[in-house]
mmCIF file of C-alpha atoms in Angstrom:
data_model
loop_
_atom_site.group_PDB
_atom_site.id
_atom_site.type_symbol
_atom_site.label_atom_id
_atom_site.label_comp_id
_atom_site.label_asym_id
_atom_site.label_seq_id
_atom_site.Cartn_x
_atom_site.Cartn_y
_atom_site.Cartn_z
ATOM 1 C CA UNK A 1 -49.920 -96.289 63.017
ATOM 2 C CA UNK A 2 -48.262 -97.714 59.766
ATOM 3 C CA UNK A 3 -47.921 -96.266 56.619
ATOM 4 C CA UNK A 4 -47.396 -97.403 52.499
ATOM 5 C CA UNK A 5 -45.483 -96.449 49.737
ATOM 6 C CA UNK A 6 -45.567 -96.978 46.249
ATOM 7 C CA UNK A 7 -43.316 -95.577 43.845
ATOM 8 C CA UNK A 8 -45.214 -93.613 40.315
ATOM 9 C CA UNK A 9 -42.508 -95.899 37.577
ATOM 10 C CA UNK A 10 -42.172 -99.041 39.998
ATOM 11 C CA UNK A 11 -38.700 -100.050 40.282
ATOM 12 C CA UNK A 12 -37.477 -97.508 38.060
ATOM 13 C CA UNK A 13 -37.477 -94.532 40.318
ATOM 14 C CA UNK A 14 -36.308 -96.520 43.516
ATOM 15 C CA UNK A 15 -33.223 -97.330 41.211
ATOM 16 C CA UNK A 16 -32.610 -93.925 40.334
ATOM 17 C CA UNK A 17 -32.615 -93.529 44.149
ATOM 18 C CA UNK A 18 -30.818 -96.606 44.995
ATOM 19 C CA UNK A 19 -33.381 -97.349 47.590
ATOM 20 C CA UNK A 20 -35.020 -100.430 46.611
ATOM 21 C CA UNK A 21 -34.152 -103.484 49.175
ATOM 22 C CA UNK A 22 -33.028 -100.813 51.865
ATOM 23 C CA UNK A 23 -34.312 -100.364 55.276
ATOM 24 C CA UNK A 24 -33.967 -96.234 55.876
ATOM 25 C CA UNK A 25 -34.424 -93.531 58.938
ATOM 26 C CA UNK A 26 -36.581 -90.997 58.114
ATOM 27 C CA UNK A 27 -36.070 -88.004 60.160
ATOM 28 C CA UNK A 28 -39.425 -85.276 60.011
ATOM 29 C CA UNK A 29 -37.464 -81.898 60.418
ATOM 30 C CA UNK A 30 -40.215 -78.833 61.078
ATOM 31 C CA UNK A 31 -38.990 -75.462 60.002
ATOM 32 C CA UNK A 32 -37.069 -74.267 63.063
ATOM 33 C CA UNK A 33 -34.400 -77.352 62.669
ATOM 34 C CA UNK A 34 -36.156 -79.771 65.022
ATOM 35 C CA UNK A 35 -36.602 -83.935 64.193
ATOM 36 C CA UNK A 36 -40.874 -83.593 64.750
ATOM 37 C CA UNK A 37 -41.130 -87.661 64.186
ATOM 38 C CA UNK A 38 -39.046 -90.233 63.243
ATOM 39 C CA UNK A 39 -39.999 -93.203 60.881
ATOM 40 C CA UNK A 40 -38.607 -97.092 59.922
ATOM 41 C CA UNK A 41 -38.969 -97.057 56.107
ATOM 42 C CA UNK A 42 -38.473 -101.265 54.418
ATOM 43 C CA UNK A 43 -38.325 -100.279 50.933
ATOM 44 C CA UNK A 44 -39.353 -103.206 48.238
ATOM 45 C CA UNK A 45 -37.199 -104.187 45.483
ATOM 46 C CA UNK A 46 -40.472 -102.962 43.655
ATOM 47 C CA UNK A 47 -40.237 -99.453 44.054
ATOM 48 C CA UNK A 48 -42.439 -99.528 47.239
ATOM 49 C CA UNK A 49 -42.291 -99.380 50.779
ATOM 50 C CA UNK A 50 -43.940 -100.094 54.569
ATOM 51 C CA UNK A 51 -43.183 -97.549 57.523
ATOM 52 C CA UNK A 52 -43.221 -98.128 61.462
ATOM 53 C CA UNK A 53 -43.153 -95.171 63.205
ATOM 54 C CA UNK A 54 -40.340 -94.919 66.206
ATOM 55 C CA UNK A 55 -39.297 -92.621 68.729
ATOM 56 C CA UNK A 56 -35.956 -91.671 67.078
ATOM 57 C CA UNK A 57 -32.371 -93.885 66.934
ATOM 58 C CA UNK A 58 -30.115 -94.110 69.544
ATOM 59 C CA UNK A 59 -26.038 -93.858 69.537
ATOM 60 C CA UNK A 60 -26.146 -97.549 68.384
ATOM 61 C CA UNK A 61 -27.915 -96.890 64.753
ATOM 62 C CA UNK A 62 -31.033 -98.873 65.979
ATOM 63 C CA UNK A 63 -34.365 -97.200 66.437
ATOM 64 C CA UNK A 64 -36.070 -96.731 69.269
ATOM 65 C CA UNK A 65 -40.043 -97.616 70.860
ATOM 66 C CA UNK A 66 -41.426 -96.260 73.482
ATOM 67 C CA UNK A 67 -42.552 -98.869 75.701
ATOM 68 C CA UNK A 68 -46.396 -98.593 74.735
ATOM 69 C CA UNK A 69 -45.362 -99.148 71.196
ATOM 70 C CA UNK A 70 -43.639 -102.648 71.412
ATOM 71 C CA UNK A 71 -46.326 -103.440 68.664
ATOM 72 C CA UNK A 72 -44.413 -101.534 66.443
ATOM 73 C CA UNK A 73 -40.848 -102.899 67.062
ATOM 74 C CA UNK A 74 -42.838 -106.353 66.339
ATOM 75 C CA UNK A 75 -43.989 -105.104 63.639
ATOM 76 C CA UNK A 76 -40.827 -103.991 62.210
ATOM 77 C CA UNK A 77 -38.991 -106.898 62.966
ATOM 78 C CA UNK A 78 -41.603 -109.331 60.824
ATOM 79 C CA UNK A 79 -40.425 -106.768 58.086
ATOM 80 C CA UNK A 80 -37.175 -107.223 58.349
ATOM 81 C CA UNK A 81 -37.352 -110.707 58.622
ATOM 82 C CA UNK A 82 -40.180 -111.897 55.888
ATOM 83 C CA UNK A 83 -40.200 -110.253 52.426
ATOM 84 C CA UNK A 84 -43.651 -111.819 52.173
ATOM 85 C CA UNK A 85 -44.632 -109.812 55.408
ATOM 86 C CA UNK A 86 -42.959 -106.384 54.184
ATOM 87 C CA UNK A 87 -44.796 -106.802 50.250
ATOM 88 C CA UNK A 88 -47.914 -106.824 51.920
ATOM 89 C CA UNK A 89 -47.464 -104.177 53.816
ATOM 90 C CA UNK A 90 -46.073 -102.174 51.129
ATOM 91 C CA UNK A 91 -49.443 -102.727 48.891
ATOM 92 C CA UNK A 92 -51.562 -100.020 50.678
ATOM 93 C CA UNK A 93 -50.801 -96.221 50.597
ATOM 94 C CA UNK A 94 -49.348 -94.171 48.105
ATOM 95 C CA UNK A 95 -45.599 -92.254 47.888
ATOM 96 C CA UNK A 96 -45.209 -91.278 44.652
ATOM 97 C CA UNK A 97 -41.784 -90.476 42.998
ATOM 98 C CA UNK A 98 -41.879 -88.107 39.834
ATOM 99 C CA UNK A 99 -38.175 -87.454 38.657
ATOM 100 C CA UNK A 100 -36.386 -85.173 41.490
ATOM 101 C CA UNK A 101 -39.648 -84.676 43.023
ATOM 102 C CA UNK A 102 -41.812 -86.787 46.115
ATOM 103 C CA UNK A 103 -45.009 -87.166 47.740
ATOM 104 C CA UNK A 104 -46.125 -88.936 51.037
ATOM 105 C CA UNK A 105 -49.121 -89.718 51.438
ATOM 106 C CA UNK A 106 -48.707 -91.114 55.035
ATOM 107 C CA UNK A 107 -51.047 -89.018 57.091
ATOM 108 C CA UNK A 108 -47.863 -87.389 58.691
ATOM 109 C CA UNK A 109 -47.603 -84.899 55.721
ATOM 110 C CA UNK A 110 -50.460 -82.681 53.668
ATOM 111 C CA UNK A 111 -51.268 -85.138 50.734
ATOM 112 C CA UNK A 112 -50.901 -82.669 47.793
ATOM 113 C CA UNK A 113 -47.798 -81.314 48.895
ATOM 114 C CA UNK A 114 -44.155 -81.882 46.407
ATOM 115 C CA UNK A 115 -40.592 -81.638 47.585
ATOM 116 C CA UNK A 116 -37.632 -81.908 45.740
ATOM 117 C CA UNK A 117 -35.285 -84.451 46.092
ATOM 118 C CA UNK A 118 -31.563 -84.164 46.960
ATOM 119 C CA UNK A 119 -29.205 -86.643 46.534
ATOM 120 C CA UNK A 120 -26.002 -87.602 48.075
ATOM 121 C CA UNK A 121 -24.950 -89.753 45.405
ATOM 122 C CA UNK A 122 -24.492 -92.919 47.085
ATOM 123 C CA UNK A 123 -27.729 -94.141 47.997
ATOM 124 C CA UNK A 124 -26.862 -93.599 51.435
ATOM 125 C CA UNK A 125 -28.837 -90.673 52.009
ATOM 126 C CA UNK A 126 -31.438 -88.600 50.584
ATOM 127 C CA UNK A 127 -33.409 -85.280 51.668
ATOM 128 C CA UNK A 128 -36.879 -84.160 50.403
ATOM 129 C CA UNK A 129 -37.205 -80.441 50.483
ATOM 130 C CA UNK A 130 -40.957 -78.987 50.802
ATOM 131 C CA UNK A 131 -40.746 -75.325 49.463
ATOM 132 C CA UNK A 132 -42.389 -72.701 52.877
ATOM 133 C CA UNK A 133 -45.608 -72.189 50.051
ATOM 134 C CA UNK A 134 -47.031 -75.765 51.342
ATOM 135 C CA UNK A 135 -47.855 -74.992 54.460
ATOM 136 C CA UNK A 136 -46.172 -78.774 55.713
ATOM 137 C CA UNK A 137 -45.704 -78.591 59.271
ATOM 138 C CA UNK A 138 -42.537 -80.733 58.089
ATOM 139 C CA UNK A 139 -40.763 -79.039 55.878
ATOM 140 C CA UNK A 140 -38.089 -81.199 55.461
ATOM 141 C CA UNK A 141 -37.687 -85.378 55.444
ATOM 142 C CA UNK A 142 -34.020 -86.786 55.433
ATOM 143 C CA UNK A 143 -33.777 -90.388 54.861
ATOM 144 C CA UNK A 144 -30.757 -92.202 56.007
ATOM 145 C CA UNK A 145 -29.825 -95.587 55.336
ATOM 146 C CA UNK A 146 -29.456 -97.800 58.134
ATOM 147 C CA UNK A 147 -26.706 -99.747 59.128
ATOM 148 C CA UNK A 148 -26.285 -103.471 57.977
ATOM 149 C CA UNK A 149 -26.514 -105.067 60.963
ATOM 150 C CA UNK A 150 -30.442 -103.007 60.424
ATOM 151 C CA UNK A 151 -31.307 -104.051 56.850
ATOM 152 C CA UNK A 152 -32.602 -107.085 55.593
ATOM 153 C CA UNK A 153 -32.048 -110.900 56.927
#
């Protein structure tokens, strides 16, 4: 499954988080602190992004894909090497940032739930925390910037 993102106020929201034109690894964490899902998030300069599902990240900070998910690996490669492919994929779906609030609509979380964003100030990591009242299976989404070798070519 490939989900896509769109920011509420275009590039202004992306710039405030310093995520524009960067690749992030997103870890979805349940209420018990366990990672349940992983995605590679490819942000565009206009505040949009495309997701690719992954199985995790290896010791070299590279995304892991099951052998039966090679289509996912190929899709990620096309996003990393082709700006046109990345922007085209980022057109569908919604990812809304309003101030320090985040709503993800990618099929993995309840669409109407809003999370609070915590930033580290460098743009290398930010965390979206959903309140327990939202009844999300995954209470936290951690976005960690991918290493330089995994950024856009």
